[in-house]
Amino acid sequence: MTLRTVPTKPFDDQKPGTSGLRKKVSVFQQPHYLENFVQAIFNALENCKGKTLVLGGDGRFYNRQAIQTILKMAAAAGFGRVLVGHNGILSTPAASCVIRKHSAFGGIILSASHNPAGTDGDFGIKYNTTNGGPAAEKITDAIYARTRYLQRYYILEADDVPLDTLGQTRLGEMRIEIIDSVYDYAEMMESLFNFAAIRQLCSGNTFNMRFDAMHAVTGPYAHEILEKRLGAPVGTVMNGTPLEDFGGGHPDPNLTYAHDLVETMFSAQAPDFGAASDGDGDRNMILGKRFFVTPSDSLAVIAANARLAPGYHRGLAGVARSMPTSMAVDRVAQALNIDCYETPTGWKFFGNLMDAGRVTLCGEESFGTGSSHIREKDGLWAVLFWLNILAVRQQSVEEILLEHWGKYGRNFYTRHDYENVDSSIAKDIMAQLHTHMATLAGKPFGTRRVAYSDDFSYTDPIDGSVSTGQGMRIGFEDGARIVFRLSGTGTEGATLRIYVEAYEADIAKHTQDTQHALADLIGIANQLSGIREKTGRTEPTVIT
Ligand code: VG1
Ligand code: CO
């Protein structure tokens, strides 16, 4: 085994986005591309010598090759020990759990989340710190800075490490432990929720559920937890075998892409409860019988019912939501008399608040919910929380939502995504909106008047760091909001996201169709952005 120093040249496109570096597989397959980024991570960390690293990914194409490269580079960097998920698999929440449980220095997670996989699909890599959470901007900026002038990387020349046998091996001086990908995570879930009550619900004859793993990473986790530990009938988990190309699908748990599940849940014989997770297992969608729960409402319902789960019976320290997420949870926080924080999009902004004990629950409108049990959003955790609530309350999902809206009012909410827009057109649209922002306050639009409009910036209350340019937002006097943002996870062109929200206190109006209820605001958003004229699109690519 020899240590090689490989001369290389910087790539100019290695700036991490909302959640790590995501690119087409073919980009990652360029000679030195992955190696450069990994070396930049190691260079940005203070001292890797003797430290423990966690390594795993969502199982997509290129996962195994990347793991072999990273192991050899970790050995060259002097890491003492690497914990690798069996067959290279670790869901994002499981990786966070393992980092924390084993007090690792950090972890590398290989995933492009819900983006399609396979030879023509996407790949991704991100670094998580010792708290188990995505590296803060300060660190991702430091990694990016290193990519800009990298001249060499270090790698051990050695045979590939077998990833399919549990147990220990070595690579030079470095110890490698191939660990069960599910065990630590499943144990943790058992410690948080009332498994006895959920088991009674899931194994009985009156309750029927489906979980769609979308051929992605949560299959093994869901089989173990839902079917084995909780006694749900075999067949509860759909598409439960992870495939390198996710079966050719787009494992994004929403009404458009989780079509198998949606068809079942909206059929005449619909089960009582349905859920899905994404490529790397951190997102979730919750459905009742012919009923969709928006992620923002899901967060609010979990907050309002948190004490029903043993891990949360003492209540919540506080809650946090990303800026574009609806304000439904704010109302629950107010009723509970706890703090509610508003952060920029991306889970990395919740880390400091959780580490400081300020918040217990966090959520994003993009089907992400989680808590301080780890430092990532957690798909199956949200599903188990819902099952715990259903087991205790013995009501349907729809009944629980109607009661919730009756008590707090309803925040109607939708997101319109325009995908693969020409990048320069998207930039123009945002620039023009930026100019509008200064002039809108006080202006009337139909029956509404603008209370404020700005380009959202956030000062972290714990470390004082400032993040600017986090989305244009327009708030109306009646609490309605419109937000415009460019996606930071896409790999083709630009994706423009338009988020629209309105509050409705009148219970008689709570069962309206969302698009109908928000039609006037959607019209204002389209008019202000000029999206349709400028892109020639007549409708969004995806509506959630
Ligand atoms: C999207 C979501 C954001 C989420 C991010 C990572 O980012 O909007 O809420 O945190 O994906 O989720 P963007 O920049 O494309 O809007 V995941 O499950 O893709 O790791
Ligand atoms: Co994800």
Coordinates of C-alpha atoms and ligand atoms in Angstrom, one line a residue:
M1 CA 0.0 0.0 0.0
T2 CA 1.5 3.3 -1.0
L3 CA 0.4 6.8 -0.3
R4 CA 0.0 8.8 -3.5
T5 CA 0.1 12.5 -4.0
V6 CA -1.9 13.3 -7.1
P7 CA -1.5 16.7 -8.9
T8 CA -4.8 18.2 -9.9
K9 CA -6.4 21.5 -11.0
P10 CA -9.4 23.3 -9.4
F11 CA -12.9 22.9 -10.8
D12 CA -14.8 26.2 -10.7
D13 CA -18.2 24.7 -10.1
Q14 CA -17.9 23.1 -6.6
K15 CA -19.9 25.5 -4.6
P16 CA -22.2 23.6 -2.2
G17 CA -25.9 24.5 -2.5
T18 CA -28.8 24.2 -0.1
S19 CA -27.6 20.7 0.8
G20 CA -24.1 19.8 -0.3
L21 CA -22.7 19.6 -3.8
R22 CA -25.2 18.1 -6.3
K23 CA -24.3 17.4 -10.0
K24 CA -25.0 15.0 -12.8
V25 CA -23.3 11.7 -12.3
S26 CA -21.2 12.4 -15.5
V27 CA -19.8 15.5 -13.8
F28 CA -18.7 13.5 -10.8
Q29 CA -17.2 10.8 -13.1
Q30 CA -14.7 13.3 -14.5
P31 CA -11.2 12.4 -13.4
H32 CA -10.4 14.1 -10.0
Y33 CA -13.8 15.7 -9.6
L34 CA -14.9 13.8 -6.6
E35 CA -11.4 13.6 -5.2
N36 CA -10.9 17.3 -5.4
F37 CA -14.1 18.0 -3.4
V38 CA -13.3 15.4 -0.8
Q39 CA -9.8 16.8 -0.4
A40 CA -11.3 20.2 0.0
I41 CA -13.5 18.9 2.8
F42 CA -10.5 17.4 4.6
N43 CA -8.4 20.5 4.1
A44 CA -11.1 22.6 5.5
L45 CA -11.4 20.5 8.7
E46 CA -8.9 21.3 11.4
N47 CA -7.2 18.0 12.0
C48 CA -8.4 14.6 10.9
K49 CA -5.7 12.6 12.5
G50 CA -7.0 9.7 14.5
K51 CA -10.6 10.9 14.3
T52 CA -13.8 8.9 13.5
L53 CA -15.7 9.5 10.3
V54 CA -19.2 8.2 9.3
L55 CA -19.7 7.3 5.7
G56 CA -22.7 6.2 3.7
G57 CA -25.3 7.2 1.1
D58 CA -28.7 6.6 -0.4
G59 CA -27.5 3.7 -2.5
R60 CA -27.9 5.5 -5.9
F61 CA -25.6 4.8 -8.8
Y62 CA -21.9 5.8 -8.1
N63 CA -22.5 5.3 -4.3
R64 CA -20.2 2.3 -4.0
Q65 CA -17.4 3.7 -6.3
A66 CA -17.4 7.0 -4.4
I67 CA -17.2 5.2 -1.0
Q68 CA -14.1 3.3 -2.1
T69 CA -12.4 6.5 -3.2
I70 CA -13.4 8.3 0.0
L71 CA -12.1 5.5 2.2
K72 CA -8.7 5.5 0.5
M73 CA -8.6 9.3 0.9
A74 CA -9.7 9.2 4.5
A75 CA -6.9 6.7 5.2
A76 CA -4.4 9.1 3.5
A77 CA -5.8 12.0 5.6
G78 CA -5.0 10.0 8.8
F79 CA -8.5 9.3 10.0
G80 CA -8.4 6.6 12.8
R81 CA -11.7 4.9 12.1
V82 CA -14.5 5.0 9.6
L83 CA -18.0 3.7 10.2
V84 CA -19.6 2.7 6.9
G85 CA -23.2 1.6 6.4
H86 CA -23.6 -2.0 5.2
N87 CA -23.3 -2.1 1.4
G88 CA -22.6 1.6 1.6
I89 CA -26.2 2.4 2.7
L90 CA -27.1 5.0 5.3
S91 CA -30.2 7.1 5.1
T92 CA -29.5 10.8 5.9
P93 CA -31.2 10.6 9.3
A94 CA -29.5 7.3 10.1
A95 CA -26.1 8.9 9.3
S96 CA -26.9 11.8 11.6
C97 CA -28.0 9.3 14.3
V98 CA -24.8 7.3 13.9
I99 CA -22.5 10.4 14.0
R100 CA -24.1 11.4 17.3
K101 CA -24.4 8.0 18.9
H102 CA -20.7 7.1 18.2
S103 CA -19.4 10.6 18.9
A104 CA -17.8 10.8 15.5
F105 CA -15.9 13.8 14.3
G106 CA -18.2 14.1 11.3
G107 CA -19.7 12.3 8.4
I108 CA -19.8 12.3 4.6
I109 CA -23.3 11.6 3.2
L110 CA -23.6 10.6 -0.5
S111 CA -26.9 11.7 -1.8
A112 CA -28.8 13.9 -4.2
S113 CA -31.9 13.3 -2.2
H114 CA -35.0 13.0 -4.4
N115 CA -33.2 13.9 -7.7
P116 CA -33.4 11.0 -10.2
A117 CA -30.5 8.6 -10.1
G118 CA -28.8 6.2 -12.5
T119 CA -26.1 6.8 -15.1
D120 CA -27.9 9.9 -16.5
G121 CA -29.1 11.0 -13.1
D122 CA -27.6 13.0 -10.2
F123 CA -25.1 12.4 -7.5
G124 CA -24.3 14.4 -4.4
I125 CA -22.0 14.7 -1.5
K126 CA -22.2 16.7 1.8
Y127 CA -20.3 17.0 5.0
N128 CA -22.0 16.8 8.4
T129 CA -20.3 17.9 11.6
T130 CA -19.9 16.3 15.0
N131 CA -23.4 17.4 16.1
G132 CA -24.8 15.2 13.3
G133 CA -26.0 18.1 11.2
P134 CA -25.2 19.5 7.8
A135 CA -22.1 21.7 8.0
A136 CA -23.0 25.4 8.6
E137 CA -22.4 28.0 5.9
K138 CA -19.1 29.0 7.5
I139 CA -17.7 25.5 6.8
T140 CA -19.3 25.0 3.4
D141 CA -17.8 28.4 2.4
A142 CA -14.4 27.2 3.7
I143 CA -14.7 24.0 1.7
Y144 CA -15.6 26.0 -1.4
A145 CA -12.7 28.3 -0.9
R146 CA -10.4 25.2 -0.8
T147 CA -11.8 23.9 -4.1
R148 CA -10.8 27.1 -5.8
Y149 CA -7.0 26.6 -5.4
L150 CA -6.6 22.9 -4.8
Q151 CA -3.4 21.6 -6.4
R152 CA -3.1 18.1 -5.1
Y153 CA -4.9 15.4 -3.3
Y154 CA -3.8 12.4 -1.3
I155 CA -5.0 8.8 -1.7
L156 CA -3.9 5.4 -0.5
E157 CA -3.3 2.9 -3.3
A158 CA -5.0 -0.2 -2.1
D159 CA -7.6 -2.8 -3.0
D160 CA -11.3 -2.0 -2.6
V161 CA -12.8 -2.7 0.8
P162 CA -15.6 -5.3 0.8
L163 CA -18.8 -3.4 1.9
D164 CA -21.1 -6.4 2.1
T165 CA -19.7 -8.1 5.2
L166 CA -20.5 -6.6 8.6
G167 CA -17.5 -6.3 11.0
Q168 CA -14.1 -4.7 11.1
T169 CA -11.3 -4.5 8.5
R170 CA -8.3 -2.1 8.0
L171 CA -7.0 0.1 5.3
G172 CA -3.4 0.9 6.2
E173 CA -3.5 2.3 9.7
M174 CA -7.2 3.1 9.6
R175 CA -9.9 0.9 11.1
I176 CA -13.0 0.4 9.1
E177 CA -16.3 -0.9 10.7
I178 CA -19.1 -2.0 8.4
I179 CA -22.1 -1.4 10.5
D180 CA -25.8 -2.5 10.3
S181 CA -27.4 0.5 8.5
V182 CA -30.7 0.2 10.4
Y183 CA -30.0 -0.9 14.0
D184 CA -29.0 2.3 15.7
Y185 CA -31.8 4.2 14.0
A186 CA -34.5 1.7 14.8
E187 CA -33.4 1.7 18.5
M188 CA -33.6 5.4 18.6
M189 CA -37.2 5.4 17.1
E190 CA -38.2 2.8 19.7
S191 CA -37.0 5.2 22.5
L192 CA -39.0 8.1 21.2
F193 CA -42.4 6.6 20.4
N194 CA -45.0 4.4 22.0
F195 CA -44.3 1.3 20.0
A196 CA -46.8 -0.8 22.1
A197 CA -49.7 1.5 21.2
I198 CA -48.6 1.8 17.5
R199 CA -48.2 -2.0 17.4
Q200 CA -51.7 -2.5 18.6
L201 CA -52.9 -0.1 15.9
C202 CA -50.9 -1.5 13.0
S203 CA -51.4 -5.2 13.7
G204 CA -55.1 -4.9 14.4
N205 CA -57.9 -5.5 11.8
T206 CA -59.4 -2.0 11.7
F207 CA -56.4 0.0 10.6
N208 CA -54.7 -0.2 7.2
M209 CA -51.7 1.6 6.0
R210 CA -49.2 1.9 3.1
F211 CA -45.6 3.2 3.2
D212 CA -44.0 4.0 -0.2
A213 CA -40.2 3.8 -0.1
M214 CA -40.1 4.7 -3.8
H215 CA -37.3 2.2 -4.4
A216 CA -35.0 4.4 -2.4
V217 CA -33.1 4.2 0.8
T218 CA -35.9 3.9 3.4
G219 CA -37.0 0.4 2.2
P220 CA -34.8 -1.5 4.7
Y221 CA -35.7 0.9 7.5
A222 CA -39.4 0.7 6.9
H223 CA -39.4 -3.1 6.6
E224 CA -37.6 -3.5 9.9
I225 CA -39.5 -0.8 11.8
L226 CA -43.1 -1.0 10.4
E227 CA -43.4 -4.6 9.4
K228 CA -41.0 -6.4 11.9
R229 CA -41.0 -4.3 15.0
L230 CA -44.6 -2.8 14.7
G231 CA -46.3 -5.8 13.2
A232 CA -47.8 -4.1 10.2
P233 CA -48.7 -6.8 7.6
V234 CA -46.1 -7.7 5.0
G235 CA -46.9 -5.6 2.0
T236 CA -47.4 -2.5 4.0
V237 CA -44.1 -1.2 2.6
M238 CA -44.4 -0.6 -1.2
N239 CA -41.3 -0.3 -3.5
G240 CA -39.2 -1.3 -0.5
T241 CA -36.1 -2.6 -2.3
P242 CA -33.5 0.2 -2.9
L243 CA -32.4 0.3 -6.5
E244 CA -29.4 2.1 -8.0
D245 CA -31.7 4.1 -10.3
F246 CA -34.6 4.3 -7.9
G247 CA -36.6 2.2 -10.4
G248 CA -36.3 5.1 -12.9
G249 CA -38.5 7.2 -10.7
H250 CA -38.2 10.5 -9.0
P251 CA -38.3 9.7 -5.3
D252 CA -39.8 13.0 -4.2
P253 CA -42.7 12.3 -1.8
N254 CA -45.3 14.7 -3.1
L255 CA -48.6 14.4 -4.9
T256 CA -47.0 14.4 -8.4
Y257 CA -44.1 12.0 -8.0
A258 CA -45.4 9.5 -5.4
H259 CA -48.1 8.6 -7.9
D260 CA -48.4 4.8 -6.9
L261 CA -49.2 5.8 -3.3
V262 CA -51.4 8.7 -4.2
E263 CA -53.5 6.5 -6.5
T264 CA -54.0 4.0 -3.7
M265 CA -54.8 6.6 -1.1
F266 CA -57.4 8.3 -3.3
S267 CA -59.1 5.2 -4.5
A268 CA -62.5 3.9 -3.3
Q269 CA -60.8 1.3 -1.1
A270 CA -58.2 3.6 0.3
P271 CA -56.3 2.6 3.4
D272 CA -56.5 4.8 6.5
F273 CA -53.0 6.1 6.4
G274 CA -50.4 6.5 3.7
A275 CA -46.8 7.9 3.8
A276 CA -43.8 8.1 1.6
S277 CA -40.2 9.1 1.9
D278 CA -37.6 10.4 -0.5
G279 CA -34.3 9.2 -2.0
D280 CA -32.2 9.6 1.2
G281 CA -35.0 9.2 3.7
D282 CA -35.2 12.7 5.2
R283 CA -38.5 13.8 3.6
N284 CA -42.0 12.6 4.3
M285 CA -45.5 12.9 2.9
I286 CA -48.5 12.2 5.1
L287 CA -51.8 11.2 3.6
G288 CA -55.1 10.1 5.2
K289 CA -57.9 8.3 3.4
R290 CA -58.4 10.5 0.3
F291 CA -56.8 13.4 2.3
F292 CA -53.5 15.2 1.8
V293 CA -51.7 16.8 4.8
T294 CA -49.5 19.7 3.7
P295 CA -46.0 19.5 5.3
S296 CA -46.6 22.9 7.0
D297 CA -49.8 21.5 8.6
S298 CA -48.1 18.3 9.5
L299 CA -45.5 20.3 11.5
A300 CA -48.2 22.2 13.3
V301 CA -50.2 19.1 14.1
I302 CA -47.1 17.3 15.5
A303 CA -46.3 20.4 17.6
A304 CA -49.8 20.6 19.0
N305 CA -49.8 16.8 19.8
A306 CA -46.2 16.4 20.7
R307 CA -46.8 15.4 24.3
L308 CA -48.6 12.2 23.1
A309 CA -45.2 10.7 22.2
P310 CA -43.1 9.5 25.1
G311 CA -39.9 11.1 23.8
Y312 CA -41.7 14.5 23.9
H313 CA -44.0 14.1 26.9
R314 CA -42.4 17.0 28.7
G315 CA -43.3 19.4 25.9
L316 CA -41.3 21.4 23.4
A317 CA -38.5 23.9 24.1
G318 CA -39.5 25.8 21.0
V319 CA -40.1 25.3 17.3
A320 CA -38.5 26.6 14.1
R321 CA -39.6 26.7 10.5
S322 CA -38.0 27.8 7.3
M323 CA -39.1 31.2 6.0
P324 CA -41.3 29.9 3.1
T325 CA -43.0 27.3 5.4
S326 CA -46.6 28.3 6.3
M327 CA -47.2 30.1 9.6
A328 CA -49.5 27.3 10.9
V329 CA -46.9 26.2 13.5
D330 CA -46.5 29.8 14.7
R331 CA -50.1 29.7 15.9
V332 CA -49.5 26.5 17.8
A333 CA -46.3 28.0 19.3
Q334 CA -48.2 31.0 20.4
A335 CA -50.9 28.8 22.1
L336 CA -48.2 26.8 23.8
N337 CA -46.4 29.9 24.8
I338 CA -43.1 28.8 23.3
D339 CA -40.7 30.5 20.9
C340 CA -41.0 30.1 17.1
Y341 CA -38.0 30.8 14.9
E342 CA -38.0 31.6 11.2
T343 CA -34.8 30.5 9.4
P344 CA -33.7 30.4 5.8
T345 CA -34.3 27.3 3.7
G346 CA -32.1 24.3 4.4
W347 CA -31.7 22.2 7.5
K348 CA -28.3 23.5 8.3
F349 CA -29.9 26.7 9.8
F350 CA -31.7 24.7 12.5
G351 CA -28.5 23.2 13.9
N352 CA -27.4 26.0 16.2
L353 CA -31.0 26.4 17.6
M354 CA -31.2 22.7 18.4
D355 CA -27.7 22.6 19.9
A356 CA -28.5 25.5 22.1
G357 CA -31.7 23.8 23.3
R358 CA -33.9 26.6 22.0
V359 CA -36.0 24.4 19.7
T360 CA -37.2 20.8 19.8
L361 CA -39.2 20.6 16.5
C362 CA -38.3 22.0 13.1
G363 CA -39.9 21.8 9.7
E364 CA -39.9 22.9 6.1
E365 CA -42.7 23.2 3.6
S366 CA -40.6 20.9 1.3
F367 CA -41.8 17.7 3.1
G368 CA -39.2 18.0 5.8
T369 CA -39.9 17.5 9.5
G370 CA -37.6 16.6 12.3
S371 CA -36.6 17.2 15.9
S372 CA -33.6 17.5 18.1
H373 CA -33.3 13.7 18.4
I374 CA -30.8 14.1 15.5
R375 CA -29.7 17.1 13.3
E376 CA -31.3 16.2 10.0
K377 CA -34.9 16.1 8.9
D378 CA -36.3 12.6 9.3
G379 CA -38.9 10.9 7.1
L380 CA -39.7 7.8 9.1
W381 CA -39.6 9.7 12.3
A382 CA -42.5 11.9 11.1
V383 CA -44.4 8.8 10.0
L384 CA -44.0 7.2 13.4
F385 CA -45.0 10.5 15.1
W386 CA -48.2 10.4 13.1
L387 CA -48.8 6.8 13.9
N388 CA -48.3 7.6 17.6
I389 CA -50.8 10.4 17.4
L390 CA -53.3 8.2 15.5
A391 CA -52.9 5.3 18.0
V392 CA -53.6 7.6 21.0
R393 CA -56.3 9.8 19.5
Q394 CA -58.1 7.0 17.7
Q395 CA -59.3 9.4 15.0
S396 CA -58.8 9.6 11.3
V397 CA -56.2 11.9 9.8
E398 CA -58.9 14.1 8.3
E399 CA -60.7 14.4 11.7
I400 CA -57.5 15.4 13.3
L401 CA -56.8 18.1 10.7
L402 CA -60.4 19.5 10.8
E403 CA -60.2 19.8 14.6
H404 CA -56.8 21.4 14.3
W405 CA -58.1 24.0 11.8
G406 CA -61.2 24.5 13.9
K407 CA -59.0 25.5 16.9
Y408 CA -56.2 27.4 15.2
G409 CA -57.7 28.5 11.9
R410 CA -56.3 27.2 8.6
N411 CA -53.2 28.4 6.7
F412 CA -54.0 27.6 3.1
Y413 CA -50.7 26.9 1.4
T414 CA -49.3 26.0 -2.0
R415 CA -45.9 26.0 -3.8
H416 CA -45.6 26.4 -7.5
D417 CA -42.3 25.2 -9.0
Y418 CA -41.1 26.2 -12.5
E419 CA -38.3 23.8 -13.2
N420 CA -35.5 23.9 -15.7
V421 CA -36.0 27.6 -16.5
D422 CA -33.2 29.2 -18.5
S423 CA -30.8 30.5 -15.8
S424 CA -30.4 34.0 -17.2
I425 CA -34.2 34.4 -17.4
A426 CA -34.5 33.2 -13.8
K427 CA -31.9 35.7 -12.7
D428 CA -33.7 38.5 -14.5
I429 CA -37.0 37.6 -12.8
M430 CA -35.3 37.7 -9.4
A431 CA -33.5 40.9 -10.1
Q432 CA -36.7 42.6 -11.2
L433 CA -38.5 41.3 -8.1
H434 CA -35.7 42.6 -6.0
T435 CA -36.3 46.1 -7.4
H436 CA -40.0 45.8 -6.7
M437 CA -39.4 44.9 -3.1
A438 CA -38.4 48.4 -2.2
T439 CA -41.6 49.9 -3.6
L440 CA -44.4 47.6 -2.5
A441 CA -45.1 48.4 1.2
G442 CA -48.5 50.1 1.6
K443 CA -49.7 49.2 -1.9
P444 CA -53.1 47.7 -2.3
F445 CA -53.7 44.5 -4.3
G446 CA -57.4 43.8 -4.6
T447 CA -58.8 43.6 -1.1
R448 CA -55.3 43.3 0.4
R449 CA -52.6 45.7 1.3
V450 CA -48.9 45.0 1.5
A451 CA -47.5 45.3 5.0
Y452 CA -43.8 44.6 4.2
S453 CA -41.7 43.3 1.4
D454 CA -38.0 42.5 1.4
D455 CA -35.2 40.1 0.5
F456 CA -35.0 37.9 3.5
S457 CA -31.9 37.9 5.6
Y458 CA -31.2 36.0 8.8
T459 CA -29.0 36.6 11.7
D460 CA -28.3 33.4 13.6
P461 CA -29.3 34.1 17.2
I462 CA -26.6 31.8 18.6
D463 CA -23.5 32.7 16.7
G464 CA -24.5 36.0 15.1
S465 CA -23.7 34.9 11.5
V466 CA -25.7 36.6 8.8
S467 CA -27.1 35.0 5.7
T468 CA -28.5 37.3 3.1
G469 CA -30.4 36.8 -0.2
Q470 CA -32.6 34.1 1.1
G471 CA -35.8 34.9 -0.9
M472 CA -38.1 37.8 -1.8
R473 CA -41.1 37.9 0.5
I474 CA -44.2 40.0 0.5
G475 CA -46.4 40.0 3.6
F476 CA -49.9 41.4 3.5
E477 CA -51.7 43.0 6.4
D478 CA -54.1 40.1 6.7
G479 CA -51.2 37.6 7.2
A480 CA -51.2 36.3 3.6
R481 CA -47.7 35.9 2.1
I482 CA -46.0 35.4 -1.2
V483 CA -42.4 34.2 -1.4
F484 CA -40.1 33.9 -4.4
R485 CA -36.9 31.8 -4.3
L486 CA -34.5 30.1 -6.6
S487 CA -33.7 26.5 -5.8
G488 CA -30.3 25.6 -4.6
T489 CA -30.5 21.9 -5.2
G490 CA -31.2 21.5 -8.9
T491 CA -28.7 20.4 -11.5
E492 CA -30.4 21.6 -14.7
G493 CA -31.1 25.3 -15.5
A494 CA -32.9 27.1 -12.7
T495 CA -35.9 26.2 -10.6
L496 CA -38.1 29.2 -9.5
R497 CA -40.3 28.5 -6.5
I498 CA -43.3 30.6 -5.7
Y499 CA -44.8 30.0 -2.2
V500 CA -48.3 31.3 -1.4
E501 CA -50.1 31.4 1.9
A502 CA -53.3 32.8 3.3
Y503 CA -54.9 32.5 6.7
E504 CA -58.6 31.6 7.1
A505 CA -60.3 31.8 10.5
D506 CA -63.8 31.0 9.2
I507 CA -64.4 27.3 9.8
A508 CA -67.1 27.2 7.1
K509 CA -64.3 27.9 4.5
H510 CA -61.8 25.3 5.7
T511 CA -62.7 22.6 3.3
Q512 CA -62.3 24.7 0.2
D513 CA -59.9 23.6 -2.5
T514 CA -56.4 25.1 -1.9
Q515 CA -55.7 26.4 -5.4
H516 CA -59.2 28.0 -5.4
A517 CA -58.7 29.6 -2.0
L518 CA -55.3 31.0 -3.1
A519 CA -56.3 32.0 -6.7
D520 CA -56.1 35.7 -6.2
L521 CA -52.7 35.6 -4.5
I522 CA -51.4 33.2 -7.2
G523 CA -52.5 35.8 -9.7
I524 CA -50.6 38.5 -7.9
A525 CA -47.5 36.4 -7.8
N526 CA -47.7 35.6 -11.5
Q527 CA -48.2 39.3 -12.3
L528 CA -45.4 40.6 -10.1
S529 CA -42.9 38.0 -11.4
G530 CA -44.0 38.0 -15.0
I531 CA -43.0 34.4 -14.9
R532 CA -45.4 33.3 -17.6
E533 CA -44.6 36.0 -20.1
K534 CA -40.8 35.7 -19.5
T535 CA -40.6 31.9 -19.7
G536 CA -43.5 31.2 -22.1
R537 CA -44.7 28.6 -19.5
T538 CA -48.5 28.5 -19.0
E539 CA -48.4 26.5 -15.8
P540 CA -45.9 25.3 -13.1
T541 CA -44.0 22.1 -13.5
V542 CA -45.1 20.9 -10.1
I543 CA -47.7 22.1 -7.7
T544 CA -47.5 21.0 -4.1
Ligands
VG1_1 C1 -34.9 22.0 -1.3 C2 -36.0 22.4 -0.3 C3 -35.4 22.7 1.0 C4 -34.6 21.5 1.5 C5 -33.6 21.1 0.4 C6 -32.8 19.8 0.8 O1 -34.0 23.1 -1.5 O2 -36.7 23.5 -0.8 O3 -36.4 23.0 1.9 O4 -34.0 21.7 2.7 O5 -34.2 20.9 -0.8 O6 -33.7 18.8 1.0 P1 -34.1 24.1 -2.7 O7 -32.9 25.0 -2.5 O8 -34.0 23.3 -4.0 O9 -35.4 24.8 -2.6 V1 -33.3 17.2 0.4 O10 -34.4 16.1 1.0 O11 -33.2 17.5 -1.2 O12 -31.8 17.0 1.2
CO2 CO -33.8 14.3 1.0

